[in-house]
mmCIF file of C-alpha atoms in Angstrom:
data_model
loop_
_atom_site.group_PDB
_atom_site.id
_atom_site.type_symbol
_atom_site.label_atom_id
_atom_site.label_comp_id
_atom_site.label_asym_id
_atom_site.label_seq_id
_atom_site.Cartn_x
_atom_site.Cartn_y
_atom_site.Cartn_z
ATOM 1 C CA MET K 11 148.586 127.880 150.269
ATOM 2 C CA ALA K 12 145.797 130.402 150.069
ATOM 3 C CA LYS K 13 142.659 129.290 148.090
ATOM 4 C CA ILE K 14 142.642 130.747 144.433
ATOM 5 C CA ASN K 15 139.535 132.632 143.470
ATOM 6 C CA ILE K 16 138.019 131.760 139.877
ATOM 7 C CA VAL K 17 135.538 134.607 139.481
ATOM 8 C CA GLY K 18 133.001 134.541 136.783
ATOM 9 C CA VAL K 19 132.338 138.327 135.314
ATOM 10 C CA GLY K 20 129.128 137.624 133.054
ATOM 11 C CA PRO K 21 128.845 138.128 129.312
ATOM 12 C CA GLY K 22 130.452 141.544 128.975
ATOM 13 C CA SER K 23 128.690 144.384 130.158
ATOM 14 C CA PRO K 24 129.439 145.826 133.669
ATOM 15 C CA ASP K 25 125.592 145.490 134.527
ATOM 16 C CA TYR K 26 126.269 141.754 134.790
ATOM 17 C CA VAL K 27 129.110 141.821 137.185
ATOM 18 C CA THR K 28 127.833 140.485 140.512
ATOM 19 C CA PRO K 29 128.380 142.493 143.833
ATOM 20 C CA ALA K 30 130.016 138.980 144.991
ATOM 21 C CA ALA K 31 132.631 139.253 142.103
ATOM 22 C CA LYS K 32 133.365 142.826 143.109
ATOM 23 C CA LYS K 33 133.729 142.165 146.815
ATOM 24 C CA ILE K 34 136.385 139.350 145.950
ATOM 25 C CA VAL K 35 138.328 141.283 143.667
ATOM 26 C CA LYS K 36 138.603 144.436 145.902
ATOM 27 C CA LYS K 37 140.100 142.054 148.525
ATOM 28 C CA SER K 38 142.733 140.539 146.007
ATOM 29 C CA GLU K 39 146.302 141.354 146.040
ATOM 30 C CA VAL K 40 146.685 139.833 142.752
ATOM 31 C CA VAL K 41 143.974 139.937 139.947
ATOM 32 C CA ILE K 42 144.644 138.041 136.533
ATOM 33 C CA GLY K 43 142.350 138.160 133.613
ATOM 34 C CA ALA K 44 141.928 139.134 130.074
ATOM 35 C CA GLN K 45 141.907 142.778 129.467
ATOM 36 C CA ARG K 46 138.193 143.049 128.551
ATOM 37 C CA CYS K 47 137.712 141.266 132.088
ATOM 38 C CA LEU K 48 140.081 143.837 133.825
ATOM 39 C CA ASN K 49 138.281 146.574 132.219
ATOM 40 C CA LEU K 50 135.046 145.679 134.080
ATOM 41 C CA PHE K 51 136.467 146.693 137.493
ATOM 42 C CA PRO K 52 137.988 150.197 136.878
ATOM 43 C CA ASN K 53 137.349 151.047 140.563
ATOM 44 C CA ASP K 54 137.945 147.601 142.400
ATOM 45 C CA ILE K 55 141.163 146.388 141.554
ATOM 46 C CA LYS K 56 143.666 147.473 144.256
ATOM 47 C CA GLY K 57 146.283 144.973 143.988
ATOM 48 C CA GLU K 58 148.866 143.836 141.247
ATOM 49 C CA THR K 59 147.077 142.890 137.797
ATOM 50 C CA ARG K 60 148.381 140.842 134.944
ATOM 51 C CA VAL K 61 146.758 140.454 131.630
ATOM 52 C CA LEU K 62 145.936 136.996 130.715
ATOM 53 C CA THR K 63 146.349 135.851 126.829
ATOM 54 C CA ALA K 64 146.324 132.623 125.312
ATOM 55 C CA LYS K 65 150.151 132.787 124.691
ATOM 56 C CA ASN K 66 150.788 133.417 128.410
ATOM 57 C CA LEU K 67 147.980 131.175 129.952
ATOM 58 C CA ASN K 68 150.408 128.634 131.340
ATOM 59 C CA SER K 69 152.943 131.101 132.906
ATOM 60 C CA SER K 70 150.057 133.109 134.505
ATOM 61 C CA LEU K 71 148.612 130.245 136.100
ATOM 62 C CA LYS K 72 152.018 128.940 137.676
ATOM 63 C CA PHE K 73 152.311 132.995 138.649
ATOM 64 C CA ALA K 74 148.780 132.441 140.442
ATOM 65 C CA VAL K 75 149.777 129.432 142.250
ATOM 66 C CA GLU K 76 153.442 130.820 143.342
ATOM 67 C CA SER K 77 151.562 133.982 144.359
ATOM 68 C CA ALA K 78 148.926 131.916 146.439
ATOM 69 C CA LYS K 79 151.410 129.870 147.815
ATOM 70 C CA LYS K 80 153.033 133.056 149.444
ATOM 71 C CA GLY K 81 149.689 133.846 151.137
ATOM 72 C CA LYS K 82 148.534 136.383 148.700
ATOM 73 C CA LYS K 83 145.006 136.454 147.745
ATOM 74 C CA VAL K 84 144.757 135.698 144.198
ATOM 75 C CA THR K 85 141.829 135.959 141.814
ATOM 76 C CA LEU K 86 141.455 134.589 138.225
ATOM 77 C CA LEU K 87 138.813 136.614 136.070
ATOM 78 C CA SER K 88 136.743 134.192 133.872
ATOM 79 C CA THR K 89 134.387 135.602 131.078
ATOM 80 C CA GLY K 90 130.653 134.229 131.687
ATOM 81 C CA ASP K 91 130.532 131.620 134.256
ATOM 82 C CA PRO K 92 133.810 129.854 135.232
ATOM 83 C CA GLY K 93 132.000 126.445 135.171
ATOM 84 C CA PHE K 94 130.892 126.505 131.601
ATOM 85 C CA SER K 95 133.621 127.043 128.912
ATOM 86 C CA GLY K 96 135.475 129.205 131.559
ATOM 87 C CA LEU K 97 138.644 128.855 133.370
ATOM 88 C CA LEU K 98 137.486 126.373 136.002
ATOM 89 C CA HIS K 99 138.194 123.411 133.546
ATOM 90 C CA THR K 100 141.583 124.976 132.376
ATOM 91 C CA VAL K 101 142.811 125.227 136.001
ATOM 92 C CA LEU K 102 141.926 121.728 136.905
ATOM 93 C CA GLU K 103 143.398 120.169 133.888
ATOM 94 C CA SER K 104 146.852 122.166 134.503
ATOM 95 C CA GLY K 105 147.250 119.773 137.285
ATOM 96 C CA LEU K 106 148.742 123.040 139.418
ATOM 97 C CA VAL K 107 146.108 123.015 141.782
ATOM 98 C CA LYS K 108 143.214 120.618 143.238
ATOM 99 C CA ALA K 109 139.541 121.447 143.469
ATOM 100 C CA GLU K 110 139.443 121.830 147.234
ATOM 101 C CA GLU K 111 142.386 124.806 146.748
ATOM 102 C CA ILE K 112 139.935 126.931 144.585
ATOM 103 C CA ASN K 113 137.165 128.946 145.516
ATOM 104 C CA VAL K 114 134.665 129.609 142.434
ATOM 105 C CA VAL K 115 132.580 132.575 142.023
ATOM 106 C CA PRO K 116 129.729 131.847 139.435
ATOM 107 C CA GLY K 117 128.591 134.514 136.911
ATOM 108 C CA VAL K 118 125.990 135.053 134.494
ATOM 109 C CA SER K 119 127.121 133.054 131.115
ATOM 110 C CA SER K 120 126.459 134.405 127.486
ATOM 111 C CA ILE K 121 124.451 131.127 127.076
ATOM 112 C CA GLN K 122 121.810 132.446 129.862
ATOM 113 C CA ALA K 123 121.746 135.978 128.557
ATOM 114 C CA CYS K 124 121.062 134.729 125.269
ATOM 115 C CA ALA K 125 118.568 132.390 126.154
ATOM 116 C CA ALA K 126 116.863 135.158 128.028
ATOM 117 C CA LYS K 127 116.811 137.407 125.255
ATOM 118 C CA LEU K 128 115.006 134.651 122.996
ATOM 119 C CA GLY K 129 112.718 133.541 125.673
ATOM 120 C CA ILE K 130 114.014 130.007 126.055
ATOM 121 C CA SER K 131 113.887 128.021 129.063
ATOM 122 C CA TRP K 132 117.521 126.837 128.727
ATOM 123 C CA GLY K 133 117.109 124.169 131.527
ATOM 124 C CA THR K 134 115.533 121.957 128.579
ATOM 125 C CA ALA K 135 118.030 122.822 125.908
ATOM 126 C CA THR K 136 121.171 120.966 125.376
ATOM 127 C CA LEU K 137 124.555 122.855 125.846
ATOM 128 C CA PHE K 138 127.612 122.708 123.470
ATOM 129 C CA SER K 139 130.948 124.425 123.518
ATOM 130 C CA PHE K 140 132.932 123.976 120.259
ATOM 131 C CA HIS K 141 136.153 126.096 121.671
ATOM 132 C CA GLU K 142 139.616 124.656 120.716
ATOM 133 C CA GLY K 143 140.028 121.193 121.861
ATOM 134 C CA ASN K 144 136.487 120.492 122.129
ATOM 135 C CA VAL K 145 135.704 119.922 118.426
ATOM 136 C CA THR K 146 135.354 116.185 117.942
ATOM 137 C CA ALA K 147 133.414 113.687 115.984
ATOM 138 C CA GLU K 148 131.710 112.613 119.247
ATOM 139 C CA GLU K 149 130.804 116.051 119.799
ATOM 140 C CA LYS K 150 129.390 116.798 116.521
ATOM 141 C CA ASN K 151 127.287 113.535 116.219
ATOM 142 C CA GLN K 152 125.936 114.288 119.585
ATOM 143 C CA LEU K 153 124.766 117.704 118.344
ATOM 144 C CA LEU K 154 123.285 116.249 115.374
ATOM 145 C CA LEU K 155 121.562 113.716 117.235
ATOM 146 C CA ARG K 156 119.874 116.351 119.339
ATOM 147 C CA VAL K 157 118.862 118.450 116.574
ATOM 148 C CA LYS K 158 117.189 115.642 114.833
ATOM 149 C CA ASN K 159 115.355 114.483 117.896
ATOM 150 C CA GLY K 160 113.851 117.980 117.821
ATOM 151 C CA GLU K 161 115.888 119.286 121.083
ATOM 152 C CA THR K 162 116.949 122.999 121.404
ATOM 153 C CA ALA K 163 120.715 123.286 121.014
ATOM 154 C CA ILE K 164 122.781 126.437 122.541
ATOM 155 C CA ILE K 165 126.033 126.343 121.160
ATOM 156 C CA LEU K 166 129.110 128.460 121.901
ATOM 157 C CA PRO K 167 131.276 128.371 118.747
ATOM 158 C CA ASP K 168 134.758 129.451 118.144
ATOM 159 C CA LEU K 169 135.503 130.885 114.849
ATOM 160 C CA ARG K 170 138.902 129.139 114.540
ATOM 161 C CA ALA K 171 137.745 125.893 115.414
ATOM 162 C CA PHE K 172 134.138 125.327 114.507
ATOM 163 C CA PRO K 173 132.282 128.674 113.620
ATOM 164 C CA PRO K 174 128.718 128.962 113.068
ATOM 165 C CA PHE K 175 128.887 128.578 109.179
ATOM 166 C CA GLU K 176 130.745 125.251 109.785
ATOM 167 C CA ILE K 177 128.317 124.201 112.011
ATOM 168 C CA ALA K 178 125.350 124.817 109.805
ATOM 169 C CA GLY K 179 127.018 123.103 106.762
ATOM 170 C CA PHE K 180 127.794 119.977 108.994
ATOM 171 C CA LEU K 181 123.989 119.783 110.250
ATOM 172 C CA LEU K 182 123.031 120.438 106.517
ATOM 173 C CA LYS K 183 125.324 117.625 104.990
ATOM 174 C CA ALA K 184 123.888 115.457 107.698
ATOM 175 C CA GLY K 185 120.389 115.697 106.392
ATOM 176 C CA VAL K 186 118.770 118.443 108.791
ATOM 177 C CA HIS K 187 116.248 120.718 107.180
ATOM 178 C CA LYS K 188 117.574 123.737 105.560
ATOM 179 C CA GLU K 189 114.496 125.824 107.006
ATOM 180 C CA MET K 190 115.655 124.752 110.738
ATOM 181 C CA PRO K 191 115.412 127.941 112.742
ATOM 182 C CA VAL K 192 118.525 129.642 113.648
ATOM 183 C CA PHE K 193 119.419 132.411 115.894
ATOM 184 C CA VAL K 194 122.794 134.093 116.545
ATOM 185 C CA CYS K 195 123.293 136.443 119.595
ATOM 186 C CA GLU K 196 126.569 138.642 118.877
ATOM 187 C CA ASN K 197 127.926 140.845 121.791
ATOM 188 C CA ILE K 198 125.192 140.064 123.828
ATOM 189 C CA THR K 199 124.374 142.704 126.780
ATOM 190 C CA LEU K 200 126.957 145.129 125.089
ATOM 191 C CA ASP K 201 125.939 148.290 123.351
ATOM 192 C CA ASP K 202 126.391 146.630 119.923
ATOM 193 C CA GLU K 203 124.371 143.621 120.679
ATOM 194 C CA LYS K 204 122.959 142.117 117.563
ATOM 195 C CA ILE K 205 120.443 139.178 117.422
ATOM 196 C CA THR K 206 119.889 137.607 114.074
ATOM 197 C CA SER K 207 116.932 135.380 113.132
ATOM 198 C CA SER K 208 117.663 133.035 110.407
ATOM 199 C CA SER K 209 117.643 129.690 108.835
ATOM 200 C CA LEU K 210 120.481 126.565 108.873
ATOM 201 C CA GLU K 211 120.818 127.272 105.263
ATOM 202 C CA GLN K 212 121.451 130.967 105.443
ATOM 203 C CA VAL K 213 123.745 130.572 108.602
ATOM 204 C CA SER K 214 125.709 128.464 106.553
ATOM 205 C CA LYS K 215 126.640 131.414 104.154
ATOM 206 C CA GLN K 216 127.127 134.034 106.877
ATOM 207 C CA THR K 217 129.927 135.003 109.167
ATOM 208 C CA PHE K 218 129.515 136.246 112.634
ATOM 209 C CA GLY K 219 131.908 137.908 115.361
ATOM 210 C CA ALA K 220 133.972 135.997 118.045
ATOM 211 C CA LEU K 221 131.483 136.850 120.976
ATOM 212 C CA CYS K 222 128.673 134.746 119.745
ATOM 213 C CA VAL K 223 126.041 132.357 120.638
ATOM 214 C CA MET K 224 124.062 130.034 118.289
ATOM 215 C CA VAL K 225 120.828 128.776 119.015
ATOM 216 C CA ILE K 226 119.221 125.987 116.696
ATOM 217 C CA ARG K 227 115.612 126.272 118.276
ATOM 218 C CA ASN K 228 113.154 123.543 118.817
ATOM 219 C CA GLN K 229 109.593 125.383 118.068
ATOM 220 C CA ILE K 230 108.269 123.441 121.293
ATOM 221 C CA SER K 231 110.672 125.574 123.291
ATOM 222 C CA LYS K 232 108.982 129.019 122.077
#
């Protein structure tokens, strides 16, 4: 079986697609990814494509494995970086392939791009992903603990599972000060990029787009 490539395509702008990602895609016979990921490679994809959706995720992974077993060069495109709230965890959890059967090409995560825009050293922040399946009481309490300890939290919310206004509401009810500084980066690196500087109380009353990163900022990290 040929190794399956899982390639990070960055936060959204073609400017953030790495040369390594393009090189892998050009050599691939099968490229699978969300439509917005495929659109980042208008002149690079030479092989067969398959649009990845939430509904066909399992069947697409099986198709990828079957193609790799036939000796084809297969690439899965992952938004951001595959290792953080990306496809790597999904692929490994599927049980269809082992870690040694995968080649991971890192990409720029939206959390990196957001931290850069805000001038935050994200190595000193705590990262959270609250996408569906990750919203547990334990994770929520970890977020609360980190915020109350004065740490900066960088969060990937999910509009269906745990959107920014619910995150803010949870922290407010738990006693976090209403004026706690909060930033929300929407559509980071895209033409319609928007960065909102706000407070916990204000964010609890606002809605944001699906492609957003929420930052609860410890003033020490300025």
